Amino acid sequence: MATLCTLILPKFPQSRGISTTRAVLTRDSKMKVPYELKQGQSCLFHKLPSGLNMEVLFQRGSDPDEEQKRSTRNPPLVFVHGSFHAAWCWAEHWLPFFSQNGYDCYALSLLGQGESDSPAAAVAGTLETHAGDIADFIHKEIKLPPVLLGHSFGGLIVQYYIANIRREAVKGSDSEKKSLFPNLSGAVLVCLVPPSGNSGLVWRYLFSKPLAAFKVTRSLAAKAFQTSLPLCKETFFSAGMEDQLVARYQELMTESSRMPLFDLRKLNASLPVPRLEDPAFKVLVVGAKDDFIVDMEGLNETGRFYGVPTVCIEGVAHDIMIDCSWRKGAQPILSWLNSLNKAGTQICRKIAPC
């Protein structure tokens, strides 16, 4: 591929949950390391109110059989990455996996990351602006309430989003139907930064695992993962990951982030995120047993915050979606999504035929 993305206008039915009013575009790549999309994937650019373009990688869900079509409607899935990543990290394994199981999949690159445009600022944004960009995409492009899936700091952005969902129309807006944050079918928080931020993680590591604290700080704050293959592997991946694959992802991660996602001092000062307005909102919290960044206490803090049990996957590391054991994380999420969809269908049938 000469460039990362050549945009082709997909002709998808409106019921599949995608707007068909996009222009055909060809763009020069912002990342020096090319990422070639897999068969069935396309790259789109969503224009935000700011005029900046946000990269979206899309893979349509495989069509279910006629009986399943009549009985179920899978919610679209919208994936949000964390620091030093972009939409490509979902396109490797999880977009093909979930699309093959009948889910339309959209992976976003936040501003200043991947092939998305960069704002004229020192950092890419705040929890509010990143969540607002996601909300704008969902409001304009997704026809059914999706499930948001966030990884690491992307999980913190998703937490901010779900805490600010408005059930009522915004008073005084130009449209009675427009809301600040469109409704969702649920949220999946994966190896995430907990609601209180990463300061608790840092302090726990300093007192209980000083060597690990030093390595994490050197790897992430000093960006040493970009030049040290062993440190990159220890930070993000399982010990059994092949070095050749780690090196490939190391290059992509180095090129993915042209600017920090946040000002961390301002971010931590704004936390914790607000609690959910709707206690019935469905949340799945998933962690990795071998996560070098987010410890078990951070995972359990999130579970307590939302009043849900956590799922901790054995034999997988922080980058659960591109780790060599990525299926271990994807399968329980698929089971949860299928149960969520089944429950939604039963409720729908009680109200009206689906």
PDB file of C-alpha atoms in Angstrom, residues 133-295:
ATOM      1  CA  ASP A 133     -15.128  13.169  19.953  1.00  0.00           C
ATOM      2  CA  ILE A 134     -16.310   9.598  20.495  1.00  0.00           C
ATOM      3  CA  ALA A 135     -19.830  10.858  21.218  1.00  0.00           C
ATOM      4  CA  ASP A 136     -19.840  12.915  18.016  1.00  0.00           C
ATOM      5  CA  PHE A 137     -18.823   9.853  15.996  1.00  0.00           C
ATOM      6  CA  ILE A 138     -21.505   7.689  17.592  1.00  0.00           C
ATOM      7  CA  HIS A 139     -24.180  10.368  17.222  1.00  0.00           C
ATOM      8  CA  LYS A 140     -23.511  10.917  13.522  1.00  0.00           C
ATOM      9  CA  GLU A 141     -22.412   7.498  12.298  1.00  0.00           C
ATOM     10  CA  ILE A 142     -23.929   4.755  14.470  1.00  0.00           C
ATOM     11  CA  LYS A 143     -27.638   4.008  14.219  1.00  0.00           C
ATOM     12  CA  LEU A 144     -27.963   1.497  17.071  1.00  0.00           C
ATOM     13  CA  PRO A 145     -26.691   2.008  20.657  1.00  0.00           C
ATOM     14  CA  PRO A 146     -23.204   0.484  20.558  1.00  0.00           C
ATOM     15  CA  VAL A 147     -21.022  -1.162  23.166  1.00  0.00           C
ATOM     16  CA  LEU A 148     -17.907   0.893  23.975  1.00  0.00           C
ATOM     17  CA  LEU A 149     -14.704  -1.065  24.626  1.00  0.00           C
ATOM     18  CA  GLY A 150     -11.750   0.809  26.118  1.00  0.00           C
ATOM     19  CA  HIS A 151      -8.208  -0.370  26.851  1.00  0.00           C
ATOM     20  CA  SER A 152      -5.843   1.165  29.436  1.00  0.00           C
ATOM     21  CA  PHE A 153      -6.267   4.977  29.333  1.00  0.00           C
ATOM     22  CA  GLY A 154      -8.942   4.370  26.696  1.00  0.00           C
ATOM     23  CA  GLY A 155     -10.841   2.588  29.465  1.00  0.00           C
ATOM     24  CA  LEU A 156     -10.691   5.756  31.550  1.00  0.00           C
ATOM     25  CA  ILE A 157     -12.133   7.746  28.636  1.00  0.00           C
ATOM     26  CA  VAL A 158     -14.958   5.204  28.344  1.00  0.00           C
ATOM     27  CA  GLN A 159     -15.618   5.566  32.082  1.00  0.00           C
ATOM     28  CA  TYR A 160     -15.967   9.319  31.662  1.00  0.00           C
ATOM     29  CA  TYR A 161     -18.330   8.765  28.730  1.00  0.00           C
ATOM     30  CA  ILE A 162     -20.659   6.369  30.533  1.00  0.00           C
ATOM     31  CA  ALA A 163     -20.753   8.634  33.592  1.00  0.00           C
ATOM     32  CA  ASN A 164     -22.026  11.486  31.428  1.00  0.00           C
ATOM     33  CA  ILE A 165     -24.671   9.785  29.337  1.00  0.00           C
ATOM     34  CA  ARG A 166     -27.768  11.949  29.247  1.00  0.00           C
ATOM     35  CA  ARG A 167     -31.098  10.144  29.019  1.00  0.00           C
ATOM     36  CA  GLU A 168     -32.970  13.306  28.096  1.00  0.00           C
ATOM     37  CA  ALA A 169     -32.569  15.606  25.111  1.00  0.00           C
ATOM     38  CA  VAL A 170     -30.377  18.628  25.671  1.00  0.00           C
ATOM     39  CA  LYS A 171     -32.576  21.598  26.408  1.00  0.00           C
ATOM     40  CA  GLY A 172     -31.984  24.551  24.134  1.00  0.00           C
ATOM     41  CA  SER A 173     -30.110  22.498  21.547  1.00  0.00           C
ATOM     42  CA  ASP A 174     -30.846  22.855  17.845  1.00  0.00           C
ATOM     43  CA  SER A 175     -32.318  19.354  17.837  1.00  0.00           C
ATOM     44  CA  GLU A 176     -34.628  17.749  20.377  1.00  0.00           C
ATOM     45  CA  LYS A 177     -33.037  14.416  19.537  1.00  0.00           C
ATOM     46  CA  LYS A 178     -29.440  15.492  20.080  1.00  0.00           C
ATOM     47  CA  SER A 179     -27.800  14.493  23.351  1.00  0.00           C
ATOM     48  CA  LEU A 180     -24.366  15.206  24.779  1.00  0.00           C
ATOM     49  CA  PHE A 181     -23.422  11.543  24.977  1.00  0.00           C
ATOM     50  CA  PRO A 182     -25.586   9.114  22.989  1.00  0.00           C
ATOM     51  CA  ASN A 183     -26.882   6.047  24.767  1.00  0.00           C
ATOM     52  CA  LEU A 184     -24.931   2.797  24.778  1.00  0.00           C
ATOM     53  CA  SER A 185     -25.847  -0.865  25.073  1.00  0.00           C
ATOM     54  CA  GLY A 186     -22.993  -1.404  27.526  1.00  0.00           C
ATOM     55  CA  ALA A 187     -19.279  -0.922  28.121  1.00  0.00           C
ATOM     56  CA  VAL A 188     -16.252  -3.213  28.361  1.00  0.00           C
ATOM     57  CA  LEU A 189     -13.237  -1.942  30.327  1.00  0.00           C
ATOM     58  CA  VAL A 190     -10.057  -3.851  29.485  1.00  0.00           C
ATOM     59  CA  CYS A 191      -6.761  -3.674  31.453  1.00  0.00           C
ATOM     60  CA  LEU A 192      -7.901  -0.198  32.297  1.00  0.00           C
ATOM     61  CA  VAL A 193      -6.680   2.722  34.332  1.00  0.00           C
ATOM     62  CA  PRO A 194      -9.049   2.702  37.357  1.00  0.00           C
ATOM     63  CA  PRO A 195     -11.543   5.494  38.147  1.00  0.00           C
ATOM     64  CA  SER A 196      -9.092   7.241  40.493  1.00  0.00           C
ATOM     65  CA  GLY A 197      -6.386   7.375  37.797  1.00  0.00           C
ATOM     66  CA  ASN A 198      -2.873   5.965  37.757  1.00  0.00           C
ATOM     67  CA  SER A 199      -1.481   7.773  40.821  1.00  0.00           C
ATOM     68  CA  GLY A 200      -2.564   4.951  43.152  1.00  0.00           C
ATOM     69  CA  LEU A 201      -0.886   2.423  40.889  1.00  0.00           C
ATOM     70  CA  VAL A 202       2.357   4.405  40.945  1.00  0.00           C
ATOM     71  CA  TRP A 203       2.442   4.740  44.733  1.00  0.00           C
ATOM     72  CA  ARG A 204       1.662   1.041  45.279  1.00  0.00           C
ATOM     73  CA  TYR A 205       4.463   0.062  42.930  1.00  0.00           C
ATOM     74  CA  LEU A 206       6.912   2.427  44.627  1.00  0.00           C
ATOM     75  CA  PHE A 207       6.349   0.832  48.040  1.00  0.00           C
ATOM     76  CA  SER A 208       5.718  -2.800  47.096  1.00  0.00           C
ATOM     77  CA  LYS A 209       7.599  -3.257  43.800  1.00  0.00           C
ATOM     78  CA  PRO A 210      10.261  -0.534  43.540  1.00  0.00           C
ATOM     79  CA  LEU A 211      12.101  -2.243  40.669  1.00  0.00           C
ATOM     80  CA  ALA A 212       8.864  -2.636  38.723  1.00  0.00           C
ATOM     81  CA  ALA A 213       8.029   1.009  39.466  1.00  0.00           C
ATOM     82  CA  PHE A 214      11.373   2.075  38.032  1.00  0.00           C
ATOM     83  CA  LYS A 215      10.884  -0.050  34.921  1.00  0.00           C
ATOM     84  CA  VAL A 216       7.328   1.174  34.294  1.00  0.00           C
ATOM     85  CA  THR A 217       8.388   4.809  34.749  1.00  0.00           C
ATOM     86  CA  ARG A 218      11.383   4.368  32.462  1.00  0.00           C
ATOM     87  CA  SER A 219       9.335   2.481  29.894  1.00  0.00           C
ATOM     88  CA  LEU A 220       6.324   4.806  29.722  1.00  0.00           C
ATOM     89  CA  ALA A 221       7.249   8.225  31.108  1.00  0.00           C
ATOM     90  CA  ALA A 222      10.724   8.200  29.526  1.00  0.00           C
ATOM     91  CA  LYS A 223       9.439   6.227  26.512  1.00  0.00           C
ATOM     92  CA  ALA A 224      12.299   3.738  26.814  1.00  0.00           C
ATOM     93  CA  PHE A 225      10.019   0.990  25.476  1.00  0.00           C
ATOM     94  CA  GLN A 226      10.588   2.598  22.068  1.00  0.00           C
ATOM     95  CA  THR A 227      14.309   1.731  22.051  1.00  0.00           C
ATOM     96  CA  SER A 228      14.548  -1.338  24.308  1.00  0.00           C
ATOM     97  CA  LEU A 229      12.962  -4.506  22.957  1.00  0.00           C
ATOM     98  CA  PRO A 230      13.218  -6.412  26.289  1.00  0.00           C
ATOM     99  CA  LEU A 231      11.588  -3.524  28.162  1.00  0.00           C
ATOM    100  CA  CYS A 232       8.838  -3.195  25.569  1.00  0.00           C
ATOM    101  CA  LYS A 233       8.141  -6.909  25.857  1.00  0.00           C
ATOM    102  CA  GLU A 234       8.088  -6.860  29.660  1.00  0.00           C
ATOM    103  CA  THR A 235       5.816  -3.806  29.738  1.00  0.00           C
ATOM    104  CA  PHE A 236       3.176  -4.846  27.229  1.00  0.00           C
ATOM    105  CA  PHE A 237       3.436  -8.518  26.298  1.00  0.00           C
ATOM    106  CA  SER A 238       3.649 -12.078  27.578  1.00  0.00           C
ATOM    107  CA  ALA A 239       7.042 -13.701  28.013  1.00  0.00           C
ATOM    108  CA  GLY A 240       6.201 -16.197  25.272  1.00  0.00           C
ATOM    109  CA  MET A 241       5.681 -13.498  22.645  1.00  0.00           C
ATOM    110  CA  GLU A 242       8.064 -13.826  19.699  1.00  0.00           C
ATOM    111  CA  ASP A 243      10.668 -11.036  19.583  1.00  0.00           C
ATOM    112  CA  GLN A 244      10.013 -10.455  15.894  1.00  0.00           C
ATOM    113  CA  LEU A 245       6.362  -9.696  16.625  1.00  0.00           C
ATOM    114  CA  VAL A 246       7.252  -7.513  19.609  1.00  0.00           C
ATOM    115  CA  ALA A 247       9.616  -5.540  17.361  1.00  0.00           C
ATOM    116  CA  ARG A 248       6.846  -4.977  14.830  1.00  0.00           C
ATOM    117  CA  TYR A 249       4.438  -3.684  17.472  1.00  0.00           C
ATOM    118  CA  GLN A 250       7.212  -1.628  19.048  1.00  0.00           C
ATOM    119  CA  GLU A 251       7.610   0.241  15.755  1.00  0.00           C
ATOM    120  CA  LEU A 252       3.874   0.782  15.412  1.00  0.00           C
ATOM    121  CA  MET A 253       3.528   2.016  18.992  1.00  0.00           C
ATOM    122  CA  THR A 254       6.458   4.392  18.535  1.00  0.00           C
ATOM    123  CA  GLU A 255       4.797   5.898  15.469  1.00  0.00           C
ATOM    124  CA  SER A 256       1.242   5.835  16.841  1.00  0.00           C
ATOM    125  CA  SER A 257       1.451   8.688  19.300  1.00  0.00           C
ATOM    126  CA  ARG A 258       2.588  12.051  17.947  1.00  0.00           C
ATOM    127  CA  MET A 259       1.548  13.780  21.158  1.00  0.00           C
ATOM    128  CA  PRO A 260       0.505  12.717  24.686  1.00  0.00           C
ATOM    129  CA  LEU A 261      -3.145  11.767  25.136  1.00  0.00           C
ATOM    130  CA  PHE A 262      -3.403  13.924  28.281  1.00  0.00           C
ATOM    131  CA  ASP A 263      -1.673  16.307  30.617  1.00  0.00           C
ATOM    132  CA  LEU A 264      -1.375  13.728  33.406  1.00  0.00           C
ATOM    133  CA  ARG A 265      -1.206  16.258  36.231  1.00  0.00           C
ATOM    134  CA  LYS A 266      -4.408  17.955  35.130  1.00  0.00           C
ATOM    135  CA  LEU A 267      -5.988  14.563  34.460  1.00  0.00           C
ATOM    136  CA  ASN A 268      -5.277  13.198  37.947  1.00  0.00           C
ATOM    137  CA  ALA A 269      -6.530  16.428  39.500  1.00  0.00           C
ATOM    138  CA  SER A 270      -9.891  15.905  37.763  1.00  0.00           C
ATOM    139  CA  LEU A 271     -10.381  12.355  39.056  1.00  0.00           C
ATOM    140  CA  PRO A 272     -12.091  10.175  40.123  1.00  0.00           C
ATOM    141  CA  VAL A 273     -14.582   9.976  37.298  1.00  0.00           C
ATOM    142  CA  PRO A 274     -18.217  10.558  38.320  1.00  0.00           C
ATOM    143  CA  ARG A 275     -20.350   7.586  39.228  1.00  0.00           C
ATOM    144  CA  LEU A 276     -22.916   6.159  36.842  1.00  0.00           C
ATOM    145  CA  GLU A 277     -26.291   7.889  36.722  1.00  0.00           C
ATOM    146  CA  ASP A 278     -27.935   4.600  35.733  1.00  0.00           C
ATOM    147  CA  PRO A 279     -27.122   1.765  38.174  1.00  0.00           C
ATOM    148  CA  ALA A 280     -28.597  -0.759  35.720  1.00  0.00           C
ATOM    149  CA  PHE A 281     -26.061   0.114  33.017  1.00  0.00           C
ATOM    150  CA  LYS A 282     -24.123  -2.986  31.940  1.00  0.00           C
ATOM    151  CA  VAL A 283     -20.349  -2.943  32.516  1.00  0.00           C
ATOM    152  CA  LEU A 284     -17.784  -5.712  32.076  1.00  0.00           C
ATOM    153  CA  VAL A 285     -14.372  -5.269  33.741  1.00  0.00           C
ATOM    154  CA  VAL A 286     -11.575  -7.430  32.323  1.00  0.00           C
ATOM    155  CA  GLY A 287      -7.959  -7.600  33.474  1.00  0.00           C
ATOM    156  CA  ALA A 288      -4.846  -9.648  32.759  1.00  0.00           C
ATOM    157  CA  LYS A 289      -3.046 -11.721  35.381  1.00  0.00           C
ATOM    158  CA  ASP A 290       0.360 -10.851  33.885  1.00  0.00           C
ATOM    159  CA  ASP A 291      -0.366  -7.136  33.432  1.00  0.00           C
ATOM    160  CA  PHE A 292       2.841  -5.213  34.208  1.00  0.00           C
ATOM    161  CA  ILE A 293       1.071  -1.823  34.290  1.00  0.00           C
ATOM    162  CA  VAL A 294      -2.305  -2.283  36.004  1.00  0.00           C
ATOM    163  CA  ASP A 295      -2.164  -4.355  39.197  1.00  0.00           C
TER     164      ASP A 295
END
